[in-house]
Short mmCIF file of C-alpha atoms and ligand atoms in Angstrom, two decimals:
data_model
loop_
_atom_site.label_atom_id
_atom_site.label_comp_id
_atom_site.label_asym_id
_atom_site.label_seq_id
_atom_site.Cartn_x
_atom_site.Cartn_y
_atom_site.Cartn_z
CA UNK A 61 96.99 90.51 1.67
CA UNK A 62 97.02 86.77 1.13
CA UNK A 63 94.11 84.84 2.51
CA UNK A 64 95.31 81.76 4.31
CA UNK A 65 93.03 78.80 4.87
CA UNK A 66 94.22 78.03 8.39
CA UNK A 67 93.54 80.49 11.17
CA UNK A 68 96.77 82.17 12.27
CA UNK A 69 97.11 82.14 16.03
CA UNK A 70 99.86 84.05 17.84
CA UNK A 71 100.81 84.68 21.41
CA UNK A 72 103.85 85.34 23.53
CA UNK A 73 104.91 85.21 27.12
CA UNK A 74 107.40 87.32 29.03
CA UNK A 75 110.38 85.49 30.48
CA UNK A 76 109.97 87.16 33.82
CA UNK A 77 110.21 84.29 36.29
CA UNK A 78 108.87 80.84 36.99
CA UNK A 79 105.81 79.93 34.96
CA UNK A 80 102.77 79.09 37.03
CA UNK A 81 99.52 77.25 36.57
CA UNK A 82 97.70 80.54 35.86
CA UNK A 83 99.95 80.99 32.82
CA UNK A 84 99.41 77.37 31.87
CA UNK A 85 95.61 77.29 31.96
CA UNK A 86 95.16 80.96 31.00
CA UNK A 87 97.26 80.79 27.88
CA UNK A 88 99.89 78.08 27.35
CA UNK A 89 97.72 74.98 27.29
CA UNK A 90 95.32 76.58 24.81
CA UNK A 91 98.20 77.76 22.65
CA UNK A 92 99.63 74.29 22.53
CA UNK A 93 96.26 72.82 21.60
CA UNK A 94 95.96 75.24 18.69
CA UNK A 95 99.01 73.82 16.99
CA UNK A 96 97.21 70.73 15.67
CA UNK A 97 94.61 72.51 13.55
CA UNK A 98 95.90 76.04 13.08
CA UNK A 99 98.96 77.95 12.09
CA UNK A 100 100.61 78.75 15.39
CA UNK A 101 103.19 81.46 16.11
CA UNK A 102 104.61 81.53 19.60
CA UNK A 103 107.46 83.56 21.05
CA UNK A 104 109.25 84.45 24.26
CA UNK A 105 108.89 88.19 24.75
CA UNK A 106 112.34 89.15 26.02
CA UNK A 107 112.14 92.75 24.72
CA UNK A 108 109.03 93.14 26.85
CA UNK A 109 110.76 91.67 29.89
CA UNK A 110 113.48 94.35 29.55
CA UNK A 111 110.90 96.93 30.64
CA UNK A 112 111.07 95.60 34.21
CA UNK A 113 114.87 96.15 34.26
CA UNK A 114 116.21 92.67 35.07
CA UNK A 115 119.97 92.08 35.18
CA UNK A 116 121.47 90.69 31.97
CA UNK A 117 122.12 87.34 33.59
CA UNK A 118 118.58 87.04 34.94
CA UNK A 119 116.98 88.01 31.63
CA UNK A 120 119.04 85.59 29.56
CA UNK A 121 118.53 82.65 31.89
CA UNK A 122 114.79 83.36 32.25
CA UNK A 123 114.53 83.49 28.46
CA UNK A 124 116.15 80.10 28.02
CA UNK A 125 114.07 78.62 30.85
CA UNK A 126 110.82 79.92 29.39
CA UNK A 127 111.70 78.42 26.00
CA UNK A 128 112.42 75.04 27.62
CA UNK A 129 109.19 75.26 29.61
CA UNK A 130 107.09 75.81 26.51
CA UNK A 131 108.79 72.98 24.65
CA UNK A 132 108.49 70.67 27.65
CA UNK A 133 104.77 71.42 27.91
CA UNK A 134 104.23 70.18 24.38
CA UNK A 135 104.93 72.97 21.95
CA UNK A 136 106.07 71.17 18.81
CA UNK A 137 108.62 73.19 16.82
CA UNK A 138 107.85 71.15 13.69
CA UNK A 139 104.25 72.35 13.74
CA UNK A 140 104.73 75.78 15.28
CA UNK A 141 106.91 78.78 14.54
CA UNK A 142 108.62 79.27 17.89
CA UNK A 143 111.24 81.94 18.51
CA UNK A 144 112.77 84.43 20.89
CA UNK A 145 111.39 87.92 20.24
CA UNK A 146 114.81 89.63 20.09
CA UNK A 147 115.97 87.20 17.38
CA UNK A 148 113.54 88.98 15.05
CA UNK A 149 114.36 92.66 15.68
CA UNK A 150 112.13 93.71 12.77
CA UNK A 151 109.44 93.98 15.43
CA UNK A 152 111.15 97.04 16.93
CA UNK A 153 111.06 98.81 13.56
CA UNK A 154 107.35 98.15 13.31
CA UNK A 155 106.90 99.32 16.91
CA UNK A 156 108.58 102.60 15.96
CA UNK A 157 106.38 103.05 12.91
CA UNK A 158 103.28 102.32 15.00
CA UNK A 159 104.47 104.67 17.78
CA UNK A 160 104.43 107.51 15.33
CA UNK A 161 100.79 106.82 14.56
CA UNK A 162 99.61 106.35 18.12
CA UNK A 163 98.33 109.15 20.32
CA UNK A 164 99.80 109.44 23.80
CA UNK A 165 96.22 109.40 25.13
CA UNK A 166 95.76 105.78 24.05
CA UNK A 167 98.80 104.74 26.10
CA UNK A 168 97.62 106.82 29.04
CA UNK A 169 94.55 104.61 29.26
CA UNK A 170 96.58 101.40 29.70
CA UNK A 171 95.46 99.84 32.97
CA UNK A 172 98.51 97.58 33.31
CA UNK A 173 100.74 100.68 33.18
CA UNK A 174 98.63 102.42 35.79
CA UNK A 175 98.64 99.30 38.01
CA UNK A 176 102.41 99.12 37.88
CA UNK A 177 102.77 102.77 38.82
CA UNK A 178 100.33 102.29 41.70
CA UNK A 179 102.54 99.46 42.93
CA UNK A 180 105.40 101.94 43.13
CA UNK A 181 107.30 100.76 40.05
CA UNK A 182 109.36 103.59 38.58
CA UNK A 183 108.24 103.62 34.95
CA UNK A 184 110.59 103.77 31.99
CA UNK A 185 109.60 104.69 28.44
CA UNK A 186 109.59 101.02 27.44
CA UNK A 187 106.95 100.28 30.05
CA UNK A 188 104.87 103.23 28.85
CA UNK A 189 104.92 102.12 25.23
CA UNK A 190 104.73 98.38 26.05
CA UNK A 191 101.31 98.04 24.33
CA UNK A 192 102.77 99.41 21.07
CA UNK A 193 105.50 96.78 21.01
CA UNK A 194 102.83 94.20 21.74
CA UNK A 195 100.72 95.54 18.87
CA UNK A 196 103.79 95.20 16.65
CA UNK A 197 104.27 91.57 17.78
CA UNK A 198 100.73 90.80 16.75
CA UNK A 199 100.45 92.84 13.54
CA UNK A 200 103.86 91.82 12.18
CA UNK A 201 102.58 88.29 11.64
CA UNK A 202 99.07 88.94 10.29
CA UNK A 203 97.74 87.29 13.45
CA UNK A 204 94.04 86.64 13.53
CA UNK A 205 93.59 85.19 17.00
CA UNK A 206 95.56 85.97 20.14
CA UNK A 207 95.07 83.56 23.09
CA UNK A 208 95.68 85.33 26.41
CA UNK A 209 94.30 85.61 29.93
CA UNK A 210 91.84 88.36 30.81
CA UNK A 211 94.53 90.77 32.03
CA UNK A 212 95.85 91.11 28.46
CA UNK A 213 92.51 91.95 26.87
CA UNK A 214 93.08 95.69 26.85
CA UNK A 215 96.41 95.22 25.10
CA UNK A 216 94.72 93.36 22.26
CA UNK A 217 92.11 96.09 22.03
CA UNK A 218 94.91 98.65 21.74
CA UNK A 219 96.49 96.58 18.95
CA UNK A 220 93.15 96.55 17.15
CA UNK A 221 92.74 100.33 17.55
CA UNK A 222 96.23 100.93 16.19
CA UNK A 223 95.68 98.62 13.22
CA UNK A 224 92.30 100.11 12.32
CA UNK A 225 93.67 103.65 12.51
CA UNK A 226 96.67 102.71 10.37
CA UNK A 227 94.49 100.99 7.76
CA UNK A 228 92.19 104.01 7.61
CA UNK A 229 95.10 106.34 6.96
CA UNK A 230 97.34 104.22 4.72
CA UNK A 231 94.97 101.67 3.17
CA UNK A 232 94.43 98.01 4.04
CA UNK A 233 97.72 96.92 5.56
CA UNK A 234 97.04 94.99 8.74
CA UNK A 235 94.80 92.09 9.64
CA UNK A 236 92.65 93.09 12.62
CA UNK A 237 93.36 90.59 15.42
CA UNK A 238 90.85 89.17 17.88
CA UNK A 239 91.52 88.25 21.50
CA UNK A 240 90.91 84.64 22.44
CA UNK A 241 89.98 84.48 26.10
CA UNK A 242 88.50 81.37 27.66
CA UNK A 243 85.89 82.17 30.27
CA UNK A 244 86.68 79.15 32.45
CA UNK A 245 90.40 79.84 32.72
CA UNK A 246 90.69 83.58 32.12
CA UNK A 247 91.46 84.28 35.76
CA UNK A 248 93.07 81.46 37.70
CA UNK A 249 93.14 82.38 41.40
CA UNK A 250 96.36 82.40 43.37
CA UNK A 251 96.81 80.74 46.75
CA UNK A 252 95.66 83.96 48.42
CA UNK A 253 92.52 84.28 46.29
CA UNK A 254 93.75 87.20 44.14
CA UNK A 255 94.67 86.61 40.47
CA UNK A 256 97.59 84.18 40.38
CA UNK A 257 100.57 86.28 39.34
CA UNK A 258 104.33 86.31 39.70
CA UNK A 259 104.00 89.85 40.98
CA UNK A 260 101.81 88.80 43.92
CA UNK A 261 103.97 85.94 45.15
CA UNK A 262 100.87 83.73 45.24
CA UNK A 263 101.65 81.23 42.50
CA UNK A 264 101.87 77.49 42.19
CA UNK A 265 104.88 77.10 39.90
CA UNK A 266 104.49 74.42 37.22
CA UNK A 267 108.05 73.21 37.56
CA UNK A 268 108.71 74.01 41.21
CA UNK A 269 110.17 71.32 43.47
CA UNK A 270 107.78 68.88 45.09
CA UNK A 271 108.45 70.58 48.41
CA UNK A 272 107.59 74.05 47.13
CA UNK A 273 104.45 72.88 45.35
CA UNK A 274 103.27 71.05 48.48
CA UNK A 275 103.95 74.10 50.63
CA UNK A 276 102.10 76.41 48.23
CA UNK A 277 99.08 74.13 47.96
CA UNK A 278 98.88 73.56 51.70
CA UNK A 279 98.78 77.33 52.19
CA UNK A 280 95.84 78.03 49.85
CA UNK A 281 93.53 80.23 51.89
CA UNK A 282 90.29 78.70 53.12
CA UNK A 283 87.53 79.97 55.39
CA UNK A 284 86.92 78.94 58.96
CA UNK A 285 83.58 77.23 58.32
CA UNK A 286 82.86 74.40 60.74
CA UNK A 287 83.56 70.90 59.40
CA UNK A 288 79.82 70.17 59.31
CA UNK A 289 78.78 73.36 57.55
CA UNK A 290 78.39 73.54 53.72
CA UNK A 291 81.40 75.19 52.11
CA UNK A 292 81.64 78.06 49.61
CA UNK A 293 82.69 77.07 46.08
CA UNK A 294 83.61 80.45 44.71
CA UNK A 295 86.92 79.98 46.48
CA UNK A 296 90.51 79.38 45.33
CA UNK A 297 90.82 75.78 46.56
CA UNK A 298 87.63 74.66 44.85
CA UNK A 299 88.48 76.48 41.62
CA UNK A 300 92.07 75.22 41.49
CA UNK A 301 90.95 71.65 42.15
CA UNK A 302 88.47 71.90 39.27
CA UNK A 303 91.24 72.77 36.82
CA UNK A 304 92.77 69.34 37.34
CA UNK A 305 89.65 67.26 37.89
CA UNK A 306 87.39 65.29 35.56
CA UNK A 307 83.71 66.15 35.40
CA UNK A 308 82.92 63.27 37.73
CA UNK A 309 85.52 64.39 40.24
CA UNK A 310 84.21 67.94 40.11
CA UNK A 311 80.68 66.76 40.77
CA UNK A 312 81.84 64.60 43.62
CA UNK A 313 83.78 67.48 45.21
CA UNK A 314 80.81 69.76 44.75
CA UNK A 315 78.62 67.30 46.67
CA UNK A 316 81.20 67.08 49.42
CA UNK A 317 81.27 70.89 49.65
CA UNK A 318 77.46 70.89 50.05
CA UNK A 319 77.50 68.16 52.68
CA UNK A 320 79.08 67.60 56.08
CA UNK A 321 82.50 66.41 57.16
CA UNK A 322 84.69 67.93 54.45
CA UNK A 323 88.23 68.73 55.53
CA UNK A 324 90.07 71.30 53.44
CA UNK A 325 93.35 69.56 54.27
CA UNK A 326 92.16 66.41 52.47
CA UNK A 327 91.19 68.38 49.37
CA UNK A 328 94.61 70.04 49.39
CA UNK A 329 96.42 66.71 49.54
CA UNK A 330 94.34 65.44 46.64
CA UNK A 331 95.05 68.60 44.68
CA UNK A 332 98.78 68.24 45.36
CA UNK A 333 98.76 64.69 43.97
CA UNK A 334 96.85 65.84 40.92
CA UNK A 335 99.23 68.72 40.20
CA UNK A 336 102.31 66.48 40.55
CA UNK A 337 100.70 63.86 38.37
CA UNK A 338 99.52 66.26 35.72
CA UNK A 339 102.93 67.81 35.11
CA UNK A 340 105.08 64.74 35.69
CA UNK A 341 105.77 63.83 32.03
CA UNK A 342 106.46 67.47 31.29
CA UNK A 343 109.03 67.54 34.09
CA UNK A 344 110.91 64.65 32.52
CA UNK A 345 110.89 66.31 29.12
CA UNK A 346 112.12 69.55 30.64
CA UNK A 347 115.03 67.81 32.33
CA UNK A 348 115.98 66.32 29.00
CA UNK A 349 115.86 69.71 27.25
CA UNK A 350 118.02 71.30 29.93
CA UNK A 351 120.61 68.60 29.46
CA UNK A 352 120.85 69.43 25.73
CA UNK A 353 120.92 73.23 25.45
CA UNK A 354 122.41 73.09 21.94
CA UNK A 355 119.33 71.28 20.69
CA UNK A 356 117.16 74.03 22.16
CA UNK A 357 119.34 76.72 20.54
CA UNK A 358 118.94 74.95 17.18
CA UNK A 359 115.16 74.81 17.55
CA UNK A 360 115.11 78.53 18.37
CA UNK A 361 117.38 79.46 15.46
CA UNK A 362 115.19 77.60 13.01
CA UNK A 363 112.10 79.23 14.55
CA UNK A 364 113.65 82.70 14.27
CA UNK A 365 114.43 82.11 10.58
CA UNK A 366 110.85 81.05 9.88
CA UNK A 367 109.47 84.02 11.83
CA UNK A 368 111.84 86.46 10.08
CA UNK A 369 110.64 85.34 6.68
CA UNK A 370 107.03 86.18 7.51
CA UNK A 371 107.95 89.35 9.42
CA UNK A 372 110.14 90.80 6.64
CA UNK A 373 107.41 90.44 4.07
CA UNK A 374 104.82 92.15 6.23
CA UNK A 375 107.24 94.85 7.33
CA UNK A 376 107.94 95.62 3.67
CA UNK A 377 104.20 96.00 3.10
CA UNK A 378 104.08 98.49 6.01
CA UNK A 379 107.14 100.40 4.83
CA UNK A 380 105.61 100.84 1.41
CA UNK A 381 102.22 101.83 2.83
CA UNK A 382 103.70 104.44 5.14
CA UNK A 383 106.11 106.05 2.69
CA UNK A 384 109.40 104.50 3.84
CA UNK A 385 109.95 103.55 0.22
CA UNK A 386 111.68 106.42 -1.59
CA UNK A 387 113.20 104.05 -4.16
CA UNK A 388 109.86 102.99 -5.57
P1 ADP B 873 102.08 87.21 35.60
O1 ADP B 873 100.85 87.97 36.01
O2 ADP B 873 102.35 86.07 36.49
O3 ADP B 873 103.29 88.12 35.45
P2 ADP B 873 102.09 87.19 32.75
O4 ADP B 873 101.64 88.62 32.73
O5 ADP B 873 103.49 86.91 32.36
O6 ADP B 873 101.78 86.59 34.17
O7 ADP B 873 101.10 86.35 31.84
C1 ADP B 873 101.43 85.47 30.82
C2 ADP B 873 100.15 84.93 30.20
O8 ADP B 873 99.44 84.15 31.16
C3 ADP B 873 99.18 86.03 29.75
O9 ADP B 873 98.49 85.60 28.59
C4 ADP B 873 98.25 86.16 30.90
O10 ADP B 873 97.00 86.68 30.53
C5 ADP B 873 98.14 84.71 31.39
N1 ADP B 873 97.89 84.68 32.82
C6 ADP B 873 98.71 85.11 33.81
N2 ADP B 873 98.17 84.92 35.02
C7 ADP B 873 96.96 84.37 34.79
C8 ADP B 873 95.90 83.93 35.64
N3 ADP B 873 96.00 84.03 36.97
N4 ADP B 873 94.80 83.40 35.07
C9 ADP B 873 94.69 83.28 33.73
N5 ADP B 873 95.66 83.67 32.86
C10 ADP B 873 96.77 84.21 33.38
N1 LIG B 874 102.11 91.13 27.38
C1 LIG B 874 102.05 89.71 27.37
C2 LIG B 874 102.13 89.20 28.84
O1 LIG B 874 102.60 89.89 29.71
C3 LIG B 874 103.18 89.09 26.59
C4 LIG B 874 103.13 89.46 25.15
C5 LIG B 874 104.02 90.26 24.48
C6 LIG B 874 102.14 89.08 24.21
N2 LIG B 874 103.66 90.39 23.20
C7 LIG B 874 102.52 89.68 22.98
C8 LIG B 874 101.00 88.28 24.28
C9 LIG B 874 101.75 89.51 21.81
C10 LIG B 874 100.23 88.12 23.12
C11 LIG B 874 100.60 88.73 21.91
O2 LIG B 874 101.72 88.11 29.07
#
């Protein structure tokens, strides 16, 4: 295995609906920051999104939207290898090879699978083996660091287990990846106080209309503490505000929470202005990308070619290691 001098960072996101500020602070912003100093690989995981059985039209439009969102938020295709997962189908071959080396028991322990079943989702085989495809995404690119939110930690651990087991059986083949989870942003709360998630309908969408964003922020849950009582800070409004505030602003809000006379409504209005402000240049860029879909397709085709080059080489290494090489 070649030793590269820049750390290789990889992550992906499912095109399963409107991106929200939990996705942004939990994963996307950090990903985008990595592109300046590291070797960044980033993809839209449309094979993964298939596991929740969307219609063809919904999946394809969500995939395009997610690509535009990432680019609008600052992903630079000249610095980063950026592609759509299904444009590099080599990953499904690796997933198959890995499936054959993975005990069913390891999949049975997947908490995201169990959570989905508990929510009444009828599971398909793709959903069951979702972590294997994710391991393939990671291992197919010799990824060293995988930035994600806390909910994805177990998936990275599964990828590590699979890689270690494979290396033990077939010799050094895979780089063992590490999760990259930022304590401060690993679990952005939703407007109801649970983890912000598309599945809980509690998100603040990054590119929602002004009206929707205002409505969502104004409905962040708060307690019924009297205006002159000190307020609790381990709460969604305080935490969300802090994501957008400078240190000075955070200190000032903290003092207000400790003192008298704070109105939650005022904090919400301030937060709304901050959110609109923060994403405003990205909105303009996104509009521009949507008006030139062919440019986006070109970016994605170039990205897929770059990704394929790396993937084919590593897949060949795996094929040889595992005996899919009768000609040698
Ligand atoms: P959702 O739960 O809305 O379906 P995804 O599972 O598509 O979100 O997550 C995409 C990425 O964003 C993952 O890396 C995930 O860990 C991160 N992420 C999602 N929600 C949050 C959150 N509330 N806080 C921090 N990171 C999050
Ligand atoms: N499972 C991830 C999510 O729901 C998306 C994903 C697919 C991913 N493959 C990956 C993330 C590989 C990191 C690395 O957010």
